[in-house]
């Protein structure tokens, strides 16, 4: 009994714990669950906890990992670790505040009326319109699942759709919308957040009006570029200084601006804050985004399956047999039937159209089909749980309601629809890594820097901005004033260059002196490339993933009427009454009915005969060459869609092998095979150091001057302008022959010597992603080298250099290992400093100043080399592609042969399609007739979109072109 009393007495003396007496770790847990009651929605402000007492405020302000934990719970976070660096606590908190501000700005903008949601309100201390659009697109590029949910909850899709419908045509150039960051990112975000349910919810009127709005970006390739540098170049960057304007020595003036279209870095670069560090990015291509929006909506409409067509190939053969028998042939053998089939043009059956429909929208338009999924224009997420949430709980997207006005039960119900936690373990943002690095590394097509003039050209601060209709009118007046002192030819050239400047000169990056100097300092080091094609240090990331194109691809190409397309380059046809072109309707002279009721006034006749004599008459701008016709829709260009089917295979040459030159080659890649010189302690391969020479000398990327042997570099610049666009960047008359898993490229010699042969091996994803040092798959070793009892090292010595990835001699692998060693040394040095000065290390925690509004730090780089950020080297130096048409698709849509290459500067895929007139691997069809050059980019790892043009046409001139899309089938 005494024992029980003593125990009771001790328990009564126990001190009750208070909030401010809790350990910091426990207090952080409490604060986290207070701030983040659920995934959906912004974090609850921490103000209430900070105001409890000074002790709690001090502990939470010094909580190093609280804000990082909140960010990782609310937003996706794997991409920054993989593409840039491991953020510190203050950088996590900065980005958390920035993302919340962007989404809060979208919600507040949606509550405004009319066009006010798209007007900058500087009094509200919110991000600008174009800055908001670019931030939203970065959220998409980094999305693993959470970013998409938060954007949907904020109403980003609805707000961006309103922007496209209301705001995109507020500022025009000759009636055309501008390809600025706001318009481009709006279309990108709009497509990324689309789902099948959203597309099907659109009425026919809504869908058609939206297509009309975005159609110019994809249908006018001589105004809106489809690549970051013209496709006639294979060797990039260009070894010359950045030109002073968007016009280059190769360009010709057109009513739509200089052509070919070279994107000037000063008008194409954005310096955007990202995790508290200034990060230079280029403006994403509006043409690619428009193609995705267009094709995804067109693929919601199934092709009609006509009953008059034969059901399948068997029925088609039966009809031929019956027709031959009716013609008097009593006995019809298979040879006769086959002869008729070969003489016929391709003819689809009902089954072919059913297969075509089964491949629309990534294979999701037909619920059940015997054909495999995939193909067409797949969406990033066809089925989105948010569609169920927004239909069940419409109040979640009510712009009149603030976030605090929405019931907690609504959030709980929505979270139940999502299944609670959002699984981001797959890191789905990986498939957008190449797109991210394309924006980071392809900001300038010129390598020559140095000098104050070229540095100024690289600054984004000098960018002028067209902000409203008044600015456009001023620009038009200035244009007219310049034209008064020029003759017709000079006037056209001046107007063309000015219009191009207006078109491109529309992005407004951050404008501070410190940021400008930081950008100039980063230019030479931020876009470094290496001799291995795609990965390896110091190139920070791959712009293309080898093996991505292997497989069967299906889609469509749109073909405009050639006359209607070329008419966009000409002035409109004159009308009968020229006076109507010169005076507004309210100023037209009234007819004199005194003597001649049917005849116009003599002054009107004189003005019509010589309208330029009247200085007071102003030409109607709609009669300018290059002005957008009204209406402008698919009927204006006479667009028709044609199905595409192609089976592609990739072949590569590895480090140590010889690469096929291009036409009029300016580089000798084959000098890099054995050179493994390094000139820095940081592991940077010397090849990258020579990129900044810009002197036009015969200096290779190996960093040494020497005779390039079979590839002269003293080619006339005019000749080097076209590097084989009509032959998909191969030298003329190059043939490809397939031998097992190899392709032999035979390049004939222009002199008395024999031609050259280059051997490429098949690329398989399993080979690229393998971690083994020695791989003996069919693509990298012949069966003769794999005899039993033979060691791996001996087998490697028997294989031909360049047919496998030899990590012991690969210069890219050596550079990577040296860079990793240097990064580990640097990291260890920082750890030692932290151990010696713990007070300085504690300053990394979040204080009250960390979460306050502050400018990004300009002296910290947006990329830090580490084991997580330096990509594995694949050793690949060049990739070529072959393609063919499967027999069943050839019978329906035509038999074609394809071949092409991948441009290593930006991952641009170039393919020439020609009539298959012989066995695979034979010489291509002579002449340019019937050959079409397809060039495009693989977006998100699954959408190959771009532009086709007639291969034989002069690349210096606007050509007969159109858009295309391809998606890989699941097999």
Short mmCIF file of N, CA and C in Angstrom, two decimals, residues 156-227:
data_model
loop_
_atom_site.label_atom_id
_atom_site.label_comp_id
_atom_site.label_asym_id
_atom_site.label_seq_id
_atom_site.Cartn_x
_atom_site.Cartn_y
_atom_site.Cartn_z
N UNK A 156 -5.16 27.51 -63.00
CA UNK A 156 -4.21 27.93 -64.03
C UNK A 156 -4.74 27.59 -65.42
N UNK A 157 -5.33 26.41 -65.58
CA UNK A 157 -5.83 26.02 -66.90
C UNK A 157 -6.87 27.01 -67.40
N UNK A 158 -7.82 27.36 -66.55
CA UNK A 158 -8.88 28.30 -66.96
C UNK A 158 -8.31 29.68 -67.25
N UNK A 159 -7.35 30.11 -66.43
CA UNK A 159 -6.78 31.43 -66.63
C UNK A 159 -5.96 31.50 -67.92
N UNK A 160 -5.18 30.45 -68.18
CA UNK A 160 -4.36 30.43 -69.40
C UNK A 160 -5.24 30.33 -70.64
N UNK A 161 -6.31 29.55 -70.56
CA UNK A 161 -7.22 29.48 -71.70
C UNK A 161 -7.83 30.84 -72.00
N UNK A 162 -8.20 31.56 -70.95
CA UNK A 162 -8.72 32.92 -71.16
C UNK A 162 -7.68 33.83 -71.78
N UNK A 163 -6.42 33.66 -71.39
CA UNK A 163 -5.37 34.47 -71.98
C UNK A 163 -5.27 34.23 -73.48
N UNK A 164 -5.29 32.97 -73.88
CA UNK A 164 -5.18 32.65 -75.31
C UNK A 164 -6.36 33.23 -76.08
N UNK A 165 -7.52 33.17 -75.50
CA UNK A 165 -8.72 33.64 -76.21
C UNK A 165 -8.87 35.16 -76.19
N UNK A 166 -8.37 35.81 -75.15
CA UNK A 166 -8.64 37.25 -74.97
C UNK A 166 -7.42 38.11 -75.23
N UNK A 167 -6.27 37.66 -74.75
CA UNK A 167 -5.11 38.55 -74.67
C UNK A 167 -4.09 38.33 -75.77
N UNK A 168 -4.02 37.15 -76.35
CA UNK A 168 -2.92 36.82 -77.24
C UNK A 168 -2.90 37.68 -78.50
N UNK A 169 -4.02 38.23 -78.87
CA UNK A 169 -4.10 39.05 -80.07
C UNK A 169 -4.23 40.54 -79.74
N UNK A 170 -3.88 40.93 -78.51
CA UNK A 170 -3.93 42.35 -78.17
C UNK A 170 -2.79 43.12 -78.83
N UNK A 171 -1.62 42.51 -78.90
CA UNK A 171 -0.46 43.14 -79.53
C UNK A 171 -0.09 42.34 -80.77
N UNK A 172 -0.08 43.01 -81.92
CA UNK A 172 0.09 42.31 -83.19
C UNK A 172 1.20 42.94 -84.00
N UNK A 173 1.73 42.18 -84.91
CA UNK A 173 2.67 42.67 -85.91
C UNK A 173 2.12 42.29 -87.28
N UNK A 174 1.64 43.28 -88.02
CA UNK A 174 0.98 43.04 -89.31
C UNK A 174 -0.21 42.08 -89.15
N UNK A 175 -0.86 42.18 -88.03
CA UNK A 175 -2.02 41.34 -87.77
C UNK A 175 -1.69 39.98 -87.19
N UNK A 176 -0.40 39.65 -87.05
CA UNK A 176 0.01 38.34 -86.53
C UNK A 176 0.33 38.44 -85.05
N UNK A 177 0.01 37.41 -84.26
CA UNK A 177 0.39 37.41 -82.85
C UNK A 177 1.90 37.27 -82.69
N UNK A 178 2.42 37.72 -81.57
CA UNK A 178 3.85 37.69 -81.32
C UNK A 178 4.28 36.38 -80.69
N UNK A 179 5.47 35.95 -81.04
CA UNK A 179 6.02 34.71 -80.46
C UNK A 179 6.86 35.06 -79.23
N UNK A 180 6.26 35.79 -78.29
CA UNK A 180 7.00 36.16 -77.09
C UNK A 180 6.83 35.10 -76.01
N UNK A 181 7.45 35.33 -74.86
CA UNK A 181 7.42 34.33 -73.80
C UNK A 181 6.01 34.15 -73.25
N UNK A 182 5.25 35.24 -73.16
CA UNK A 182 3.89 35.12 -72.64
C UNK A 182 3.02 34.23 -73.50
N UNK A 183 3.00 34.49 -74.81
CA UNK A 183 2.17 33.68 -75.70
C UNK A 183 2.67 32.24 -75.79
N UNK A 184 3.99 32.08 -75.89
CA UNK A 184 4.54 30.73 -76.02
C UNK A 184 4.27 29.90 -74.77
N UNK A 185 4.61 30.43 -73.61
CA UNK A 185 4.42 29.66 -72.37
C UNK A 185 2.95 29.41 -72.09
N UNK A 186 2.08 30.34 -72.48
CA UNK A 186 0.65 30.12 -72.28
C UNK A 186 0.18 28.88 -73.04
N UNK A 187 0.62 28.73 -74.28
CA UNK A 187 0.23 27.55 -75.05
C UNK A 187 0.86 26.28 -74.49
N UNK A 188 2.11 26.37 -74.03
CA UNK A 188 2.76 25.20 -73.45
C UNK A 188 2.01 24.73 -72.19
N UNK A 189 1.72 25.66 -71.30
CA UNK A 189 1.03 25.31 -70.06
C UNK A 189 -0.37 24.80 -70.36
N UNK A 190 -1.03 25.43 -71.31
CA UNK A 190 -2.39 25.02 -71.68
C UNK A 190 -2.41 23.57 -72.16
N UNK A 191 -1.43 23.21 -73.00
CA UNK A 191 -1.37 21.82 -73.47
C UNK A 191 -0.99 20.87 -72.36
N UNK A 192 -0.04 21.27 -71.53
CA UNK A 192 0.44 20.37 -70.49
C UNK A 192 -0.67 20.00 -69.51
N UNK A 193 -1.54 20.93 -69.18
CA UNK A 193 -2.62 20.68 -68.22
C UNK A 193 -3.87 20.11 -68.87
N UNK A 194 -3.84 19.91 -70.18
CA UNK A 194 -5.00 19.35 -70.86
C UNK A 194 -5.13 17.86 -70.54
N UNK A 195 -6.34 17.39 -70.59
CA UNK A 195 -6.63 15.97 -70.44
C UNK A 195 -7.72 15.61 -71.44
N UNK A 196 -7.95 14.33 -71.60
CA UNK A 196 -8.98 13.91 -72.54
C UNK A 196 -10.34 14.46 -72.14
N UNK A 197 -10.64 14.45 -70.84
CA UNK A 197 -11.94 14.96 -70.38
C UNK A 197 -12.09 16.44 -70.71
N UNK A 198 -11.02 17.22 -70.54
CA UNK A 198 -11.12 18.65 -70.87
C UNK A 198 -11.34 18.84 -72.36
N UNK A 199 -10.64 18.08 -73.18
CA UNK A 199 -10.81 18.22 -74.62
C UNK A 199 -12.21 17.84 -75.06
N UNK A 200 -12.75 16.79 -74.46
CA UNK A 200 -14.09 16.36 -74.85
C UNK A 200 -15.17 17.29 -74.32
N UNK A 201 -14.86 18.05 -73.28
CA UNK A 201 -15.83 19.01 -72.74
C UNK A 201 -15.98 20.24 -73.63
N UNK A 202 -15.01 20.50 -74.50
CA UNK A 202 -15.09 21.67 -75.36
C UNK A 202 -16.16 21.46 -76.43
N UNK A 203 -16.95 22.48 -76.64
CA UNK A 203 -17.94 22.43 -77.72
C UNK A 203 -17.23 22.60 -79.06
N UNK A 204 -17.92 22.31 -80.13
CA UNK A 204 -17.33 22.46 -81.46
C UNK A 204 -16.92 23.91 -81.70
N UNK A 205 -17.75 24.85 -81.28
CA UNK A 205 -17.42 26.26 -81.47
C UNK A 205 -16.18 26.65 -80.68
N UNK A 206 -16.09 26.18 -79.45
CA UNK A 206 -14.92 26.51 -78.63
C UNK A 206 -13.65 25.92 -79.23
N UNK A 207 -13.74 24.68 -79.69
CA UNK A 207 -12.56 24.03 -80.26
C UNK A 207 -12.11 24.72 -81.54
N UNK A 208 -13.04 25.04 -82.41
CA UNK A 208 -12.68 25.66 -83.69
C UNK A 208 -12.13 27.07 -83.49
N UNK A 209 -12.70 27.83 -82.58
CA UNK A 209 -12.19 29.19 -82.34
C UNK A 209 -10.79 29.13 -81.74
N UNK A 210 -10.54 28.17 -80.88
CA UNK A 210 -9.20 28.03 -80.30
C UNK A 210 -8.18 27.65 -81.38
N UNK A 211 -8.56 26.74 -82.26
CA UNK A 211 -7.66 26.33 -83.35
C UNK A 211 -7.33 27.51 -84.25
N UNK A 212 -8.32 28.33 -84.54
CA UNK A 212 -8.07 29.51 -85.39
C UNK A 212 -7.07 30.46 -84.73
N UNK A 213 -7.11 30.55 -83.39
CA UNK A 213 -6.23 31.48 -82.69
C UNK A 213 -4.78 31.01 -82.71
N UNK A 214 -4.56 29.74 -82.57
CA UNK A 214 -3.17 29.25 -82.50
C UNK A 214 -2.64 28.80 -83.87
N UNK A 215 -3.48 28.79 -84.89
CA UNK A 215 -3.08 28.28 -86.20
C UNK A 215 -1.89 29.01 -86.81
N UNK A 216 -1.78 30.35 -86.70
CA UNK A 216 -0.63 31.01 -87.35
C UNK A 216 0.71 30.48 -86.89
N UNK A 217 0.84 30.14 -85.62
CA UNK A 217 2.14 29.71 -85.10
C UNK A 217 2.64 28.42 -85.77
N UNK A 218 1.74 27.56 -86.19
CA UNK A 218 2.16 26.28 -86.78
C UNK A 218 2.05 26.25 -88.29
N UNK A 219 1.28 27.17 -88.87
CA UNK A 219 1.02 27.11 -90.30
C UNK A 219 1.86 28.10 -91.11
N UNK A 220 2.60 29.00 -90.45
CA UNK A 220 3.41 29.99 -91.16
C UNK A 220 4.86 29.82 -90.73
N UNK A 221 5.57 28.82 -91.25
CA UNK A 221 6.92 28.52 -90.77
C UNK A 221 7.95 29.56 -91.11
N UNK A 222 7.69 30.43 -92.09
CA UNK A 222 8.65 31.47 -92.40
C UNK A 222 8.48 32.71 -91.52
N UNK A 223 7.57 32.67 -90.57
CA UNK A 223 7.44 33.73 -89.56
C UNK A 223 7.77 33.19 -88.17
N UNK A 224 7.34 31.98 -87.87
CA UNK A 224 7.54 31.39 -86.54
C UNK A 224 8.48 30.19 -86.67
N UNK A 225 9.67 30.24 -86.08
CA UNK A 225 10.66 29.16 -86.26
C UNK A 225 10.23 27.87 -85.58
N UNK A 226 10.64 26.76 -86.17
CA UNK A 226 10.37 25.43 -85.62
C UNK A 226 11.58 24.81 -84.96
N UNK A 227 12.69 25.55 -84.87
CA UNK A 227 13.89 25.06 -84.20
C UNK A 227 14.67 26.27 -83.70
#
